[in-house]
Every structure is written in C-alpha cells, then in structure tokens.
Amino acid sequence: MDMITRGAIIPDAGNSVENKTGSWRVFKPIIHYEKCIRCFICWQYCPEPAIYKKDGSEYPAKNDAIKKRITEVPVIDYDYCKGCGICYEECPVNAIEFVKEEK
Ligand code: SF4
Ligand code: SF4
C-alpha cells in the first residue's frame, strides 16, 4: 500500500528552501540604492525572509558617510519574494518601488 505523507509534518528540516515561492508574486519590490540609508528595516520585516545582506562596495548609497560606515546592502532574492509589499511599506525613505511583475 502506498503511503501518503501526513499533513503538518516536515520530513526534512530546512526543506522550505526547495519551494521557490517567488512565482506567487503579482507585484515586485525594487530597491533604489541611491536612496537607501542601509537601515535594514526591510531586512528585519520581510516575512520570508527574501532579503539578505551582501557586501555593498559596488552599490551606491544615499551619501558617502553611510557607504563608509555601513558596508553591507539589502538584496532581494526574487526566487522567494512573494511580493507582499511589507518592505515597500516599511522603508522609511521610500527607497523601495513596488511595480507590477512582468511574467
Ligand atoms: S515584498 Fe514581501 S516577501 Fe518580497 S522582499 Fe518585500 S517583504 Fe519580503
Ligand atoms: S528599509 Fe529602505 S533604506 Fe532601509 S535598508 Fe531597506 S531599502 Fe534601504
């Protein structure tokens, strides 16, 4: 008799990485690094989380002092971003644009 995996059971810890939830998205956030103050509020609030920190030396920042003091930037992983818009709502300096996804 074939067995069916019961619901609400996680057979392999960490297997959510295999579910690329980005295909659910209708709207897409885009970070404009020239406005970004590198506060990482978007990173803290993203429920996935689909925002990670990356070396920011190649990215612009709102000013040179920020770039010198904070060496990382937030980057959106579109494989997992569901387009919920929380990062867009929470960014204190409107550095995130929320646009219709082109499929
Ligand atoms: S839209 Fe939602 S899921 Fe996508 S990066 Fe922003 S907070 Fe995370
Ligand atoms: S919330 Fe806005 S300003 Fe802060 S790190 Fe994210 S994009 Fe940059």
PDB file of C-alpha atoms and ligand atoms in Angstrom:
ATOM      1  CA  MET A   1       0.000   0.000   0.000  1.00  0.00           C
ATOM      2  CA  ASP A   2       1.368   3.430  -0.968  1.00  0.00           C
ATOM      3  CA  MET A   3       1.904   5.770   1.944  1.00  0.00           C
ATOM      4  CA  ILE A   4       0.965   9.415   1.740  1.00  0.00           C
ATOM      5  CA  THR A   5       2.949  11.886   3.844  1.00  0.00           C
ATOM      6  CA  ARG A   6       0.734  13.250   6.595  1.00  0.00           C
ATOM      7  CA  GLY A   7      -0.033  16.936   6.612  1.00  0.00           C
ATOM      8  CA  ALA A   8       1.678  19.300   9.067  1.00  0.00           C
ATOM      9  CA  ILE A   9       4.791  17.140   9.156  1.00  0.00           C
ATOM     10  CA  ILE A  10       8.174  18.398   7.954  1.00  0.00           C
ATOM     11  CA  PRO A  11      10.026  15.242   6.847  1.00  0.00           C
ATOM     12  CA  ASP A  12      13.328  17.032   6.144  1.00  0.00           C
ATOM     13  CA  ALA A  13      14.363  20.021   8.227  1.00  0.00           C
ATOM     14  CA  GLY A  14      15.138  23.073   6.105  1.00  0.00           C
ATOM     15  CA  ASN A  15      13.326  21.783   3.015  1.00  0.00           C
ATOM     16  CA  SER A  16      11.403  25.057   2.554  1.00  0.00           C
ATOM     17  CA  VAL A  17      14.381  26.247   0.505  1.00  0.00           C
ATOM     18  CA  GLU A  18      13.145  23.896  -2.247  1.00  0.00           C
ATOM     19  CA  ASN A  19       9.858  25.776  -2.561  1.00  0.00           C
ATOM     20  CA  LYS A  20      10.577  28.828  -4.680  1.00  0.00           C
ATOM     21  CA  THR A  21       7.651  30.998  -3.641  1.00  0.00           C
ATOM     22  CA  GLY A  22       8.585  33.879  -5.949  1.00  0.00           C
ATOM     23  CA  SER A  23       6.241  32.516  -8.631  1.00  0.00           C
ATOM     24  CA  TRP A  24       3.272  33.665  -6.498  1.00  0.00           C
ATOM     25  CA  ARG A  25       4.218  37.317  -6.947  1.00  0.00           C
ATOM     26  CA  VAL A  26       1.980  39.872  -8.724  1.00  0.00           C
ATOM     27  CA  PHE A  27       3.898  42.981  -7.624  1.00  0.00           C
ATOM     28  CA  LYS A  28       7.634  43.229  -7.217  1.00  0.00           C
ATOM     29  CA  PRO A  29       9.778  45.423  -4.918  1.00  0.00           C
ATOM     30  CA  ILE A  30      12.829  47.142  -6.391  1.00  0.00           C
ATOM     31  CA  ILE A  31      15.436  48.776  -4.143  1.00  0.00           C
ATOM     32  CA  HIS A  32      16.851  52.088  -5.357  1.00  0.00           C
ATOM     33  CA  TYR A  33      20.257  52.065  -3.725  1.00  0.00           C
ATOM     34  CA  GLU A  34      20.938  55.743  -4.349  1.00  0.00           C
ATOM     35  CA  LYS A  35      18.122  56.491  -1.860  1.00  0.00           C
ATOM     36  CA  CYS A  36      18.886  53.663   0.585  1.00  0.00           C
ATOM     37  CA  ILE A  37      20.244  54.596   4.026  1.00  0.00           C
ATOM     38  CA  ARG A  38      21.127  50.942   4.809  1.00  0.00           C
ATOM     39  CA  CYS A  39      18.916  50.809   7.906  1.00  0.00           C
ATOM     40  CA  PHE A  40      17.877  47.171   7.179  1.00  0.00           C
ATOM     41  CA  ILE A  41      14.282  47.688   8.303  1.00  0.00           C
ATOM     42  CA  CYS A  42      13.208  45.909   5.099  1.00  0.00           C
ATOM     43  CA  TRP A  43      15.501  43.009   6.010  1.00  0.00           C
ATOM     44  CA  GLN A  44      14.014  42.817   9.514  1.00  0.00           C
ATOM     45  CA  TYR A  45      10.380  42.946   8.380  1.00  0.00           C
ATOM     46  CA  CYS A  46      10.463  40.609   5.373  1.00  0.00           C
ATOM     47  CA  PRO A  47       8.400  37.572   6.456  1.00  0.00           C
ATOM     48  CA  GLU A  48      10.019  35.065   4.089  1.00  0.00           C
ATOM     49  CA  PRO A  49      12.843  36.139   4.593  1.00  0.00           C
ATOM     50  CA  ALA A  50      13.699  37.005   0.986  1.00  0.00           C
ATOM     51  CA  ILE A  51      16.066  39.866   1.733  1.00  0.00           C
ATOM     52  CA  TYR A  52      19.677  39.111   2.550  1.00  0.00           C
ATOM     53  CA  LYS A  53      22.752  41.218   3.302  1.00  0.00           C
ATOM     54  CA  LYS A  54      25.564  41.489   0.800  1.00  0.00           C
ATOM     55  CA  ASP A  55      28.829  43.404   0.541  1.00  0.00           C
ATOM     56  CA  GLY A  56      27.836  46.902  -0.595  1.00  0.00           C
ATOM     57  CA  SER A  57      31.085  48.215  -2.030  1.00  0.00           C
ATOM     58  CA  GLU A  58      29.740  48.088  -5.612  1.00  0.00           C
ATOM     59  CA  TYR A  59      26.379  49.661  -4.727  1.00  0.00           C
ATOM     60  CA  PRO A  60      25.523  53.363  -4.400  1.00  0.00           C
ATOM     61  CA  ALA A  61      24.177  54.773  -1.113  1.00  0.00           C
ATOM     62  CA  LYS A  62      22.341  57.954  -0.202  1.00  0.00           C
ATOM     63  CA  ASN A  63      25.643  59.570   0.777  1.00  0.00           C
ATOM     64  CA  ASP A  64      29.322  58.752   1.254  1.00  0.00           C
ATOM     65  CA  ALA A  65      29.128  58.744   5.070  1.00  0.00           C
ATOM     66  CA  ILE A  66      26.546  55.954   5.021  1.00  0.00           C
ATOM     67  CA  LYS A  67      28.544  53.984   2.480  1.00  0.00           C
ATOM     68  CA  LYS A  68      31.681  54.271   4.591  1.00  0.00           C
ATOM     69  CA  ARG A  69      30.009  53.406   7.901  1.00  0.00           C
ATOM     70  CA  ILE A  70      27.702  50.575   6.768  1.00  0.00           C
ATOM     71  CA  THR A  71      29.444  48.184   4.422  1.00  0.00           C
ATOM     72  CA  GLU A  72      26.501  45.921   3.522  1.00  0.00           C
ATOM     73  CA  VAL A  73      23.340  46.413   1.448  1.00  0.00           C
ATOM     74  CA  PRO A  74      19.984  44.616   1.424  1.00  0.00           C
ATOM     75  CA  VAL A  75      19.384  42.469  -1.658  1.00  0.00           C
ATOM     76  CA  ILE A  76      16.074  40.861  -2.618  1.00  0.00           C
ATOM     77  CA  ASP A  77      16.074  37.203  -3.613  1.00  0.00           C
ATOM     78  CA  TYR A  78      13.308  37.085  -6.218  1.00  0.00           C
ATOM     79  CA  ASP A  79      13.200  33.280  -6.092  1.00  0.00           C
ATOM     80  CA  TYR A  80      11.477  33.633  -2.711  1.00  0.00           C
ATOM     81  CA  CYS A  81       9.964  37.155  -2.617  1.00  0.00           C
ATOM     82  CA  LYS A  82       6.168  36.746  -2.641  1.00  0.00           C
ATOM     83  CA  GLY A  83       5.501  40.410  -3.348  1.00  0.00           C
ATOM     84  CA  CYS A  84       3.681  41.104  -0.086  1.00  0.00           C
ATOM     85  CA  GLY A  85       4.819  44.749  -0.099  1.00  0.00           C
ATOM     86  CA  ILE A  86       5.835  44.927   3.561  1.00  0.00           C
ATOM     87  CA  CYS A  87       9.354  46.125   2.702  1.00  0.00           C
ATOM     88  CA  TYR A  88       7.865  48.793   0.443  1.00  0.00           C
ATOM     89  CA  GLU A  89       5.503  49.954   3.213  1.00  0.00           C
ATOM     90  CA  GLU A  90       8.159  49.976   5.931  1.00  0.00           C
ATOM     91  CA  CYS A  91      11.111  51.618   4.175  1.00  0.00           C
ATOM     92  CA  PRO A  92      11.450  54.985   5.981  1.00  0.00           C
ATOM     93  CA  VAL A  93      12.933  56.840   2.998  1.00  0.00           C
ATOM     94  CA  ASN A  94      10.847  55.409   0.130  1.00  0.00           C
ATOM     95  CA  ALA A  95      13.849  53.699  -1.406  1.00  0.00           C
ATOM     96  CA  ILE A  96      11.736  50.718  -2.494  1.00  0.00           C
ATOM     97  CA  GLU A  97       9.500  50.911  -5.540  1.00  0.00           C
ATOM     98  CA  PHE A  98       6.649  48.411  -5.935  1.00  0.00           C
ATOM     99  CA  VAL A  99       5.868  47.607  -9.556  1.00  0.00           C
ATOM    100  CA  LYS A 100       3.669  45.149 -11.425  1.00  0.00           C
ATOM    101  CA  GLU A 101       5.521  41.923 -12.151  1.00  0.00           C
ATOM    102  CA  GLU A 102       6.240  41.231 -15.825  1.00  0.00           C
ATOM    103  CA  LYS A 103       5.999  37.473 -16.433  1.00  0.00           C
TER     104      LYS A 103
HETATM  105  S1  SF4 B   1       7.714  42.117  -0.979  1.00  0.00           S
HETATM  106 FE1  SF4 B   1       7.454  40.930   0.943  1.00  0.00          FE
HETATM  107  S2  SF4 B   1       8.447  38.960   0.521  1.00  0.00           S
HETATM  108 FE2  SF4 B   1       9.186  40.399  -1.043  1.00  0.00          FE
HETATM  109  S3  SF4 B   1      11.101  41.225  -0.226  1.00  0.00           S
HETATM  110 FE3  SF4 B   1       9.442  42.645   0.366  1.00  0.00          FE
HETATM  111  S4  SF4 B   1       8.785  41.984   2.410  1.00  0.00           S
HETATM  112 FE4  SF4 B   1       9.984  40.300   1.507  1.00  0.00          FE
HETATM  113  S1  SF4 B   2      14.320  49.872   4.557  1.00  0.00           S
HETATM  114 FE1  SF4 B   2      14.802  51.181   2.795  1.00  0.00          FE
HETATM  115  S2  SF4 B   2      16.504  52.443   3.446  1.00  0.00           S
HETATM  116 FE2  SF4 B   2      16.362  50.778   4.911  1.00  0.00          FE
HETATM  117  S3  SF4 B   2      17.777  49.216   4.085  1.00  0.00           S
HETATM  118 FE3  SF4 B   2      15.760  48.745   3.253  1.00  0.00          FE
HETATM  119  S4  SF4 B   2      15.707  49.784   1.253  1.00  0.00           S
HETATM  120 FE4  SF4 B   2      17.398  50.671   2.429  1.00  0.00          FE
END
